[in-house]
XYZ file of C-alpha atoms in Angstrom:
571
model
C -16.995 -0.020 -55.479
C -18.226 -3.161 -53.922
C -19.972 -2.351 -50.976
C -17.737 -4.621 -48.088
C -14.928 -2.089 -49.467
C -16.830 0.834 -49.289
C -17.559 -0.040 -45.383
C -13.338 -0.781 -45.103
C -12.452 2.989 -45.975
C -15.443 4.154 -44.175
C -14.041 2.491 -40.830
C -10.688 3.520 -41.818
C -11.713 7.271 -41.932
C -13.387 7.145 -38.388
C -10.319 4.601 -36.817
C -9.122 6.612 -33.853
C -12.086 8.419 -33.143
C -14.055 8.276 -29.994
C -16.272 5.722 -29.166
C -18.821 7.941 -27.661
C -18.496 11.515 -25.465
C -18.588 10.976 -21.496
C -17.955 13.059 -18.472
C -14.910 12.857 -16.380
C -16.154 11.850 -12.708
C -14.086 14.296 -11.002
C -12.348 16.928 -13.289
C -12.745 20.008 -12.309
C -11.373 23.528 -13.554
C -10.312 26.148 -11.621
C -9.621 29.474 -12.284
C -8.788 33.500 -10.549
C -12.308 34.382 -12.515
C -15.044 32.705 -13.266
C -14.311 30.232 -15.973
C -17.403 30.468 -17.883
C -15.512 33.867 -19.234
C -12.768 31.603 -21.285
C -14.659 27.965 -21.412
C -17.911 27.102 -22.986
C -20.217 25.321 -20.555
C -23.428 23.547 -20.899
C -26.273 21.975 -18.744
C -25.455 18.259 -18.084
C -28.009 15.250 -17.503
C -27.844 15.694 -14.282
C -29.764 18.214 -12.570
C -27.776 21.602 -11.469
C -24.825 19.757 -12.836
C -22.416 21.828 -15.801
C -20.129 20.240 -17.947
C -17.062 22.171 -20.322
C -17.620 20.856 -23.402
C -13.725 20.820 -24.344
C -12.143 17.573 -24.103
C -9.761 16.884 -20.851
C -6.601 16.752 -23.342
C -7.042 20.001 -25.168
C -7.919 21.793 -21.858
C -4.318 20.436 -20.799
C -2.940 21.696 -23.900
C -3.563 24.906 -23.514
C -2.546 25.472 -20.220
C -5.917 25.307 -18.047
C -5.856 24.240 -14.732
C -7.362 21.209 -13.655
C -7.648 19.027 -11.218
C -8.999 15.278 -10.657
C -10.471 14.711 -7.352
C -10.904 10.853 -6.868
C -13.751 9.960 -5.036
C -13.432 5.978 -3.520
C -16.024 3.718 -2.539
C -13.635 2.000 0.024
C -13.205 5.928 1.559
C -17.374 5.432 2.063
C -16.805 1.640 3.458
C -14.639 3.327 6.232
C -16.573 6.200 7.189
C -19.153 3.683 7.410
C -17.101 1.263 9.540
C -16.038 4.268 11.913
C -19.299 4.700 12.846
C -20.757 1.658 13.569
C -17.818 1.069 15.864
C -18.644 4.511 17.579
C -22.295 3.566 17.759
C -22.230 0.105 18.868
C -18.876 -0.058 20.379
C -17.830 3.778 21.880
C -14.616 3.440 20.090
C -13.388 5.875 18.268
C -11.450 5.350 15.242
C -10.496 7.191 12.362
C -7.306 6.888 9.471
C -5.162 8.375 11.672
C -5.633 6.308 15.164
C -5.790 2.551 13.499
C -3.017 0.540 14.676
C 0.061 0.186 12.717
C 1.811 -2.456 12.179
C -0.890 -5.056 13.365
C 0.423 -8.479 12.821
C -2.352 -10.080 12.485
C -4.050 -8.200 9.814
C -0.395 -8.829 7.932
C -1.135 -12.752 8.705
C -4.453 -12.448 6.729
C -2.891 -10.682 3.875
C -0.235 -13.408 3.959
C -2.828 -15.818 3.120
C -4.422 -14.113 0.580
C -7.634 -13.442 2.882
C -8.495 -10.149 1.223
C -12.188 -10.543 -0.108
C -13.235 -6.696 -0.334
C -10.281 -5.303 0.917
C -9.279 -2.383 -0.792
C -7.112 -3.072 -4.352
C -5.764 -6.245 -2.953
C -9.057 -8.007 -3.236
C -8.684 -9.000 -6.530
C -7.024 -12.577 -8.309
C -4.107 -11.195 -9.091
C -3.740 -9.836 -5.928
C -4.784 -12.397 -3.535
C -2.047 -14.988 -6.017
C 0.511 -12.516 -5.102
C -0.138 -11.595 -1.154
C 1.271 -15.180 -0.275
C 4.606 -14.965 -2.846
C 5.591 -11.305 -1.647
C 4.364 -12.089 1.696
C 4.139 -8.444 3.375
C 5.299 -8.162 6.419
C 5.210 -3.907 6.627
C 3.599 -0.760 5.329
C 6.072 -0.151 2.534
C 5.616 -4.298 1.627
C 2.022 -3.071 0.990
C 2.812 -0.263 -1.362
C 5.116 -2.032 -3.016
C 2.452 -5.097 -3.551
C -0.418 -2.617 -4.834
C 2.235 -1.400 -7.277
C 3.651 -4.588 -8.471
C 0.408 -5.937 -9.977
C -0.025 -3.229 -12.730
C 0.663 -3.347 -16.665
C 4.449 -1.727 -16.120
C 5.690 -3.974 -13.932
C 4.546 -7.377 -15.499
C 4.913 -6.147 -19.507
C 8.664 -4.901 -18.128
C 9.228 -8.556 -16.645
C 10.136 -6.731 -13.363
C 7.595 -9.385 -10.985
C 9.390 -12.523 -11.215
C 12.871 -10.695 -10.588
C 11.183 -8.901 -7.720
C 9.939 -11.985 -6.280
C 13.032 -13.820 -6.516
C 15.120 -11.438 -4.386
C 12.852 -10.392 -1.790
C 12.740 -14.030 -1.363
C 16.570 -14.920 -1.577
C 16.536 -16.502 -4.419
C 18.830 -14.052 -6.319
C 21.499 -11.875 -5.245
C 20.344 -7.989 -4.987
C 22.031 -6.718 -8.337
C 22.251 -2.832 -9.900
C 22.835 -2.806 -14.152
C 24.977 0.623 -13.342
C 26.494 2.227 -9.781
C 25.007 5.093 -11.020
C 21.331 3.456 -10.471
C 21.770 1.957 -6.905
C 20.299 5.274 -4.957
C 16.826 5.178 -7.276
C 16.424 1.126 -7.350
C 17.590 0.622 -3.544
C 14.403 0.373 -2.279
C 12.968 -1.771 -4.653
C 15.417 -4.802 -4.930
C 17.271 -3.015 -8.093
C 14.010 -3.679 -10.113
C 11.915 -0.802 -10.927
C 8.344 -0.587 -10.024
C 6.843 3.023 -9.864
C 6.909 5.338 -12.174
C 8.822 8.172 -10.365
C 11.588 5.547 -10.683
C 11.633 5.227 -14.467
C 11.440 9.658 -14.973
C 14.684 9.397 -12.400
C 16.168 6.220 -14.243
C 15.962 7.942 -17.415
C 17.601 11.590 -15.842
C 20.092 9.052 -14.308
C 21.070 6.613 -17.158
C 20.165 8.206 -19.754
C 20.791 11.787 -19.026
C 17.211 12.969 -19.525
C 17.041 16.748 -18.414
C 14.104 17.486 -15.580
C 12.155 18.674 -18.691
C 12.407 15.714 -20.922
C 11.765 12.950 -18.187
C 8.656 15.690 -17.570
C 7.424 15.154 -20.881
C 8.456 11.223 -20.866
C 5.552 11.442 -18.086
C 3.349 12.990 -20.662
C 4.000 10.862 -23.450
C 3.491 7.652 -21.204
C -0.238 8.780 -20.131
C -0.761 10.119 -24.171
C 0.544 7.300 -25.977
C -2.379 5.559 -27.125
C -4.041 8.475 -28.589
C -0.445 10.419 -29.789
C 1.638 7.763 -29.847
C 4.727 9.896 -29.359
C 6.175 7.398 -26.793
C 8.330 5.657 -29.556
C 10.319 8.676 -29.785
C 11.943 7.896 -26.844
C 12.991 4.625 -27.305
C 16.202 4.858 -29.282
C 17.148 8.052 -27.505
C 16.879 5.977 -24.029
C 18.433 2.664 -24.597
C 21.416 4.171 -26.790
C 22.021 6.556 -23.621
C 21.931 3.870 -21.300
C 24.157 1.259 -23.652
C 26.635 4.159 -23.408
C 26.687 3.990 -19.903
C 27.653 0.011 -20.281
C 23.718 -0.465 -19.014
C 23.061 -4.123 -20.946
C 21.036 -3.385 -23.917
C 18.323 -6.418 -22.613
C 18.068 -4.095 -19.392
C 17.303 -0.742 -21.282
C 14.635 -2.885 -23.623
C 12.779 -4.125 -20.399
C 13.051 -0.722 -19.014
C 11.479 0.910 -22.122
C 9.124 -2.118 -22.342
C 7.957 -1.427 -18.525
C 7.434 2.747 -19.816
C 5.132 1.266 -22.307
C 3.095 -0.203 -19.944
C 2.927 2.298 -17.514
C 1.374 4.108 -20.677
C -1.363 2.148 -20.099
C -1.635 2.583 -16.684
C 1.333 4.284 -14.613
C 1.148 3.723 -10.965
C 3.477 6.419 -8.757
C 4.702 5.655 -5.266
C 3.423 8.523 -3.974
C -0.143 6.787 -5.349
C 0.528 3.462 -4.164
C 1.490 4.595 -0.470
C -2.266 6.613 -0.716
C -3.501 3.529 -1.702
C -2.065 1.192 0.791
C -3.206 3.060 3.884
C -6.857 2.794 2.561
C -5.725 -0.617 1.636
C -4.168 -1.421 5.446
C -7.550 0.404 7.133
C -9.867 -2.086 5.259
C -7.597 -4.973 6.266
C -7.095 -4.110 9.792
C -10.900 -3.928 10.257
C -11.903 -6.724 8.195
C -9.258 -9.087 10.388
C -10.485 -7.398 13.916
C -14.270 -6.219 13.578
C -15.811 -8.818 11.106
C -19.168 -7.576 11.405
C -18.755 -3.935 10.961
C -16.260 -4.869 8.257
C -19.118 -6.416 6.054
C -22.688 -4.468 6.986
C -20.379 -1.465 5.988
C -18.877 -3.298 2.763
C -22.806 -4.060 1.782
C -24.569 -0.855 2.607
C -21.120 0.490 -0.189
C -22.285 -1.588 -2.608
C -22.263 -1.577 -5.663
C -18.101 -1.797 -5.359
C -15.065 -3.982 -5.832
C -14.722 -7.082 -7.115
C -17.715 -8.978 -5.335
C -21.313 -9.489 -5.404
C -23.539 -9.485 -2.357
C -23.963 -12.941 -2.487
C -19.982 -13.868 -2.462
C -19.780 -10.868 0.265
C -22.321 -12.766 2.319
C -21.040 -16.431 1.981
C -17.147 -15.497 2.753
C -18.263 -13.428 5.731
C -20.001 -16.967 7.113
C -17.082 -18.707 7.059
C -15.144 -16.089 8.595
C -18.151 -17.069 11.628
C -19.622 -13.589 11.314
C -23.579 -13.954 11.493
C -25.026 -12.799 8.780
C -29.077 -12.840 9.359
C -31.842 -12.593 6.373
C -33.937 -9.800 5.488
C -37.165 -9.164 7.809
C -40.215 -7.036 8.390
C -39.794 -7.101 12.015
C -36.872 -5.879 12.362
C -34.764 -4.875 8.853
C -34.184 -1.058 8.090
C -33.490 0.047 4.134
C -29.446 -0.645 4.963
C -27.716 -3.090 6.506
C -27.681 -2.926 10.867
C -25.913 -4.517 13.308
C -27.344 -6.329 15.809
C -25.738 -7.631 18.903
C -25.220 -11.215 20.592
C -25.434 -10.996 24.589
C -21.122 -11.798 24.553
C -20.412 -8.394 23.059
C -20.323 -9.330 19.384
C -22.617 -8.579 16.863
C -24.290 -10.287 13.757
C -25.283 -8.468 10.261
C -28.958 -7.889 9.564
C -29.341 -7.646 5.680
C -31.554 -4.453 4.676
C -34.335 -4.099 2.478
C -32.150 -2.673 0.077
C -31.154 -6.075 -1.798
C -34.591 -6.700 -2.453
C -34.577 -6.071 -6.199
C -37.081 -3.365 -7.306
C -38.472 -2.110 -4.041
C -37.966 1.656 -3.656
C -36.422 2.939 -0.605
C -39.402 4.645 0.333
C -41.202 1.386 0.530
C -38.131 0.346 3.046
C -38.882 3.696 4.916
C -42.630 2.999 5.180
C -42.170 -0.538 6.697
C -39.833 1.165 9.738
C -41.520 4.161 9.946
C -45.041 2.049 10.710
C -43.461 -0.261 12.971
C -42.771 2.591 15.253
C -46.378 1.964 16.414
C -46.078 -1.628 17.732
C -44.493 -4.776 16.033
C -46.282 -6.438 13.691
C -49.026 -9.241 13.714
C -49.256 -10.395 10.382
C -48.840 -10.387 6.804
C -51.635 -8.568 6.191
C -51.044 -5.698 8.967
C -47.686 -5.095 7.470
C -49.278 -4.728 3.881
C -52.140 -2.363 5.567
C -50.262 -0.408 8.025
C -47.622 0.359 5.805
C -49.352 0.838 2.812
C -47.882 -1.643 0.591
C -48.936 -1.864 -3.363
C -49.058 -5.411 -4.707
C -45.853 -5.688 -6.031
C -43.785 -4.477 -3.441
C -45.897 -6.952 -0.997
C -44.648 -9.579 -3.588
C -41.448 -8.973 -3.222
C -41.047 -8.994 0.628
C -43.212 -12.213 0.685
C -40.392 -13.670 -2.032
C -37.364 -12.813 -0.068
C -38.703 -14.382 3.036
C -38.750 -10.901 4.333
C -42.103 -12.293 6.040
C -40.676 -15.654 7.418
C -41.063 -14.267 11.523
C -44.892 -13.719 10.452
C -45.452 -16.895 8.152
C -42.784 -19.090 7.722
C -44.374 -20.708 4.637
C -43.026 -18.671 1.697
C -45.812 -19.521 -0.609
C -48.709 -18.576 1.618
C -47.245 -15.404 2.451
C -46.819 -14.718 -0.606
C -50.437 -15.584 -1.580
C -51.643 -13.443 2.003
C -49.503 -10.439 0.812
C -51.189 -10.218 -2.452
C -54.849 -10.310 -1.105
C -53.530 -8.329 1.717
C -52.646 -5.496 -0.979
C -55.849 -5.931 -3.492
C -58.041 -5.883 -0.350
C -59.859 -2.463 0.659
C -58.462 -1.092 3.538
C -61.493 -1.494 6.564
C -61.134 0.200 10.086
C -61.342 -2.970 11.881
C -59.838 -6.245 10.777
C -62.186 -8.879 9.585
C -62.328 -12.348 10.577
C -60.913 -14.839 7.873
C -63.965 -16.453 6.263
C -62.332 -17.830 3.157
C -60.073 -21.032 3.515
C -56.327 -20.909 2.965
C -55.570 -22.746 -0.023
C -52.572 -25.496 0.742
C -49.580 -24.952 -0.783
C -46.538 -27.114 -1.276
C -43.642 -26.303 1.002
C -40.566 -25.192 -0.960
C -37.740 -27.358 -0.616
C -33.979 -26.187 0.571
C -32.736 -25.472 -2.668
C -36.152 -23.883 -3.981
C -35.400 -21.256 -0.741
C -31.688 -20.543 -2.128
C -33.192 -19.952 -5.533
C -35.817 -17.898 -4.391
C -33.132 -15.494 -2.063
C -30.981 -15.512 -5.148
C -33.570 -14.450 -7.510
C -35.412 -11.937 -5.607
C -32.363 -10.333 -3.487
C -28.920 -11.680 -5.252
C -27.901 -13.083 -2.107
C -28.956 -16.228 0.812
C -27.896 -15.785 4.156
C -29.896 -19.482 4.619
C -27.694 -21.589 2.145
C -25.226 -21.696 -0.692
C -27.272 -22.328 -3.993
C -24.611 -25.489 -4.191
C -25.085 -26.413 -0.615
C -27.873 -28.606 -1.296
C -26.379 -30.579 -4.357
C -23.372 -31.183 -2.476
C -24.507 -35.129 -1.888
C -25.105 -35.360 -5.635
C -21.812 -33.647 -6.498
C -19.851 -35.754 -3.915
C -21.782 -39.060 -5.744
C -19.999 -37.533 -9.198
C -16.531 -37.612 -7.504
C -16.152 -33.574 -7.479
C -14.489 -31.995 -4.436
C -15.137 -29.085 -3.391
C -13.126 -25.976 -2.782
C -11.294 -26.803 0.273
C -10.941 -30.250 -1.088
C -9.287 -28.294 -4.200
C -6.543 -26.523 -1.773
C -5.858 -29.650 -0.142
C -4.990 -31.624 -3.165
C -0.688 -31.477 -4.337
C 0.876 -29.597 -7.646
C -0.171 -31.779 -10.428
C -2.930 -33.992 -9.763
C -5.828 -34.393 -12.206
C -9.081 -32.958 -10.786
C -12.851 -32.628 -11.943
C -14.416 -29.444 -10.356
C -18.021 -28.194 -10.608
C -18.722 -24.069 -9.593
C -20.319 -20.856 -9.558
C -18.364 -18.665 -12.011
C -18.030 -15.157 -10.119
C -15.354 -13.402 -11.773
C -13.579 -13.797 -15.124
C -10.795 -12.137 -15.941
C -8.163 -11.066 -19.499
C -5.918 -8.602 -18.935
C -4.317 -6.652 -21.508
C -0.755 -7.999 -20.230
C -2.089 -12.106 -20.223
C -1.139 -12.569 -23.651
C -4.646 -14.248 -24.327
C -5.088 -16.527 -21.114
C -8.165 -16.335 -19.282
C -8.467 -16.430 -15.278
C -11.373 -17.075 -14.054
C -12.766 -17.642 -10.091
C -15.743 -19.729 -9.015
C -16.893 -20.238 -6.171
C -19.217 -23.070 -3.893
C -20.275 -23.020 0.062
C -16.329 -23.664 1.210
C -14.850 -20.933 -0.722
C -12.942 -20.423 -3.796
C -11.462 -21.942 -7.033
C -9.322 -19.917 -8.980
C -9.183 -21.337 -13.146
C -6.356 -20.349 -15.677
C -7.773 -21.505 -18.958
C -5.146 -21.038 -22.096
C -5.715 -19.428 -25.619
C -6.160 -22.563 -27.286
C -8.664 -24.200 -24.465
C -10.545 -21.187 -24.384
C -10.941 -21.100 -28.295
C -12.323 -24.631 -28.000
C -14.684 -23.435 -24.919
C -15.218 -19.894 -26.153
C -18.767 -19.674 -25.417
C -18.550 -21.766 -22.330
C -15.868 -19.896 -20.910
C -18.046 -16.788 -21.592
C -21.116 -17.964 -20.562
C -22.061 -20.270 -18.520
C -23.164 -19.605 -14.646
C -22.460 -23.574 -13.209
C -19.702 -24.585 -14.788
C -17.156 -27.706 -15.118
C -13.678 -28.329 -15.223
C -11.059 -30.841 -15.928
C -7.374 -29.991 -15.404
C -4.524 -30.231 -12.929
C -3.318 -28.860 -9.974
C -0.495 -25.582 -9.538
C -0.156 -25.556 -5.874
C 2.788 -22.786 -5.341
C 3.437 -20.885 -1.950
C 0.252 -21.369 -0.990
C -1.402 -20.283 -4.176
C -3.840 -22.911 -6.164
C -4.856 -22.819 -9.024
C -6.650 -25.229 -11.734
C -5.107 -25.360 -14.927
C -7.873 -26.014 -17.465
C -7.371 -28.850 -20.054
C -11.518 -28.937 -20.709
C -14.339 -27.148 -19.654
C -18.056 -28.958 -19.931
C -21.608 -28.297 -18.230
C -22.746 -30.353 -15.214
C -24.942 -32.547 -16.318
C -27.395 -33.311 -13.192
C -31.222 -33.155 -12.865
C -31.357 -30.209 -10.470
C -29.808 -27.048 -10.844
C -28.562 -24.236 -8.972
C -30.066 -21.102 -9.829
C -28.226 -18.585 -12.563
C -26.219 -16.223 -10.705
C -24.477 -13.451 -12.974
C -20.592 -13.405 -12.214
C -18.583 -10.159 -12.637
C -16.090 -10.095 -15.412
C -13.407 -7.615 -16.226
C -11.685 -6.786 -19.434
């Protein structure tokens, strides 16, 4: 057998397997005895850590109980938030005491002004805040919910959109259906809606829409869901339910198989989601140092978390010696407010106990120099390295480059009682220029609070006849643009049909791409790849929503660069 067919049946034997073994984050068993008697357990990686060695679907097969506790970073952002405010502030503030109903957080959702607010912070999300324009909590849950695989593969958005809106009349395929789509518009959205459609219209029994539920969340791996098709569209055809209804209906149960979305989920969702958005709108500050001391979350680097939180006029002030702790702090203006001091922790490869020996050592006076905060708090080379290239040092010695060349003899130096007058000469060094700076903050500590790493080409990029992002938002539906960016984000989702999204950014905000199967083909690793990257395209200006449709992508061709940032992308 040649040997390319001997690796075909080979593959075929192993399709379906899984890729590799993992542990669920939060499943947990419980049991009236201890359930090492009727499980087999073993040590996990983690220290004093077990793991069941059964797989999550054969532990629900026979009957076991478990549970999935879901632990959420934007849970840790608000506990955060809470106390800062109780620190710095003396108000107290919790889930339960956050005002409801707050117009003008609703404005800023509106808008789409939802950079790390919780599961609305997204693309998707911020395209679809200004078309469903919320207006109340159950707006909110309805938005989380709408921007999920069952909803858009069922074509339930646009018809959503369209009657909230006005645009068409508020319509029910059966009587019998008006009591479970009511809320909704007549267009189903959550998945207790579908179980009760299909008891409704299709006279499903409590147990069979139960095990509908099942099949949806096994389908990949059983795929028993196609069982159910014929069963529920002949039903609801019966009924007189059009037969184009029940297909979108089954079509929307197929993609809740890939990820279902409840009500009851959505409305736990939204008040985490309405928390984040109510502080983000009124307390700025506290909003981000809490967002960056939760990192590494959401959709957004440090660096994107930084530059939107400047042009939303918080302060956001650079890591220093003097006055820096390991997180982020607040510090306060004499009017009341307060700017963000970043911590040492976004200094790339310095250890938190490095952090701790810098405060801990200023406790006995402020420091003098480079070399007393190398020899007071006991710095090894590299970590004195890596202050000096942050600009951690800048209060002590503004010059980068000579603090960094201080810090280094400050570290090989042996330690003496008293300090020593300076008898050899500082070498000169040349200053480093604005954009050298950004480069520098964005190499050593993925962020600048100083500059935008396009902020200094902006006079060359303005010579080249590219906008920039608020330029973009300005411009109407259709016109032809060249754009020049940071890629941040790129996007495909599953329910795309091939078409890539992707958001980049410059030092005036945002500039969301839609690039096509066939110009992404052409681009491929472009699209993929590149950090600073080029467009050509036109225009979709739509309810407030922009967008660039991409007709060619290319790579700015100019003798200085901004420095490589990596964007996340999601699959």
């Amino acid at each position: 057998m040649p040997i390319h067919r001997h690796l075909i049946r080979l593959s075929k034997e192993i399709y379906g397997f899984p890729r590799h073994l993992s542990i669920h984050p939060g499943g947990f068993i419980l049991g009236h005895e201890p359930v090492h008697d009727f499980v087999p357990i073993e040590n996990a990686s983690m220290e004093a850590r077990t793991v069941i060695q059964w797989a999550k679907d054969d532990i629900e097969e026979l009957g076991l109980f478990k549970v999935d506790l879901l632990g959420l970073g934007a849970l840790t952002h608000l506990d955060k938030c809470f106390q800062m405010l109780k620190t710095h502030r003396n108000q107290e503030l919790s889930m339960g005491t956050i005002p409801h109903g707050d117009e003008e957080t609703y404005a800023m959702m509106r808008k789409g002004d939802t950079v790390g607010v919780f599961q609305i912070e997204s693309r998707a999300q911020m395209s679809m805040l200004p078309r469903l324009k919320p207006h109340t909590f159950y707006d909110l849950v309805i938005e989380i919910s709408i921007v999920r695989p069952g909803p858009i593969s069922g074509g339930m958005v646009h018809p959503y959109l369209r009657r909230r809106s006005g645009e068409e009349a508020v319509t029910y395929p059966h009587p019998c259906l008006e009591p479970v789509l009511k809320k909704t518009l007549g267009i189903p959205l959550f998945q207790e809606q579908v179980m009760r459609l299909a008891m409704v219209a299709a006279d499903y029994t409590p147990g069979e829409a139960d095990q509908l539920r099942r099949d949806m969340a096994a389908w990949r791996s059983k795929g028993q869901l196609e069982r159910h098709r014929e069963r529920l569209v002949t039903r609801m055809m019966a009924k007189g339910i059009t037969e184009e209804f029940a297909e979108r209906v089954f079509s929307q149960i197929r993609g809740f198989g890939e990820y279902g979305f409840p009500e009851s989920h959505a409305a736990s969702f939204a008040l985490i989601s309405y928390g984040t958005s109510y502080l983000r709108c009124h307390y700025p500050a506290e909003f981000t140092c809490g967002l960056l001391n939760s990192q590494p979350m959401g959709f957004y680097s440090a660096g994107t978390i930084v530059g939107d939180a400047k042009r939303h006029d918080v302060a956001v002030r650079p890591i220093d010696v003097c006055v820096s702790s390991w997180d982020c702090t607040l510090e306060p203006f004499p009017d009341g407010d307060f700017a963000v001091r970043m911590g040492f922790r976004y200094i790339k490869g310095l250890k938190q106990i490095v952090g701790q020996q810098i405060v801990d050592a200023r406790l006995g006076g402020s420091y003098i120099s480079v070399e007393d905060v190398v020899r007071r708090a006991q710095l090894d080379a590299r970590s004195a390295s890596l202050l000096a290239q942050s600009g951690a040092f800048e209060r002590l010695q503004p010059d980068r480059r000579v603090a960094l060349w201080d810090s280094k003899g400050a570290a090989q130096s042996a330690p003496t009682p008293l300090p020593l007058p300076q008898t050899e000469k500082a070498p000169s060094f040349k200053p480093l220029t604005t954009s050298e700076i950004s480069s520098w903050d964005y190499r050593v500590s993925r962020h600048s609070t100083r500059l935008h790493p396009l902020a200094p080409m902006r006079p060359v990029l303005v010579q080249a006849g590219l906008p920039d992002s608020k330029e973009v938002a300005a411009m109407r539906s259709g016109r032809l643009t060249h754009y020049a960016g940071l890629v941040i984000c790129r996007q495909s989702p599953s329910t795309a049909s091939g078409v890539v999204f992707a958001t980049l950014e410059d030092e005036a905000g945002f500039v969301n791409l839609v690039v096509w199967p066939t110009i992404f083909e052409k681009h491929r690793v472009l699209a993929k790849t590149a950090s600073f990257l080029g467009v050509t395209g036109r225009v979709q200006s739509e309810n407030g929503v922009v967008h660039i449709i991409a007709d060619s992508l290319w790579v700015p061709q100019f003798q200085q660069k901004p420095e490589k940032i990596s964007s996340r992308d999601f699959h």
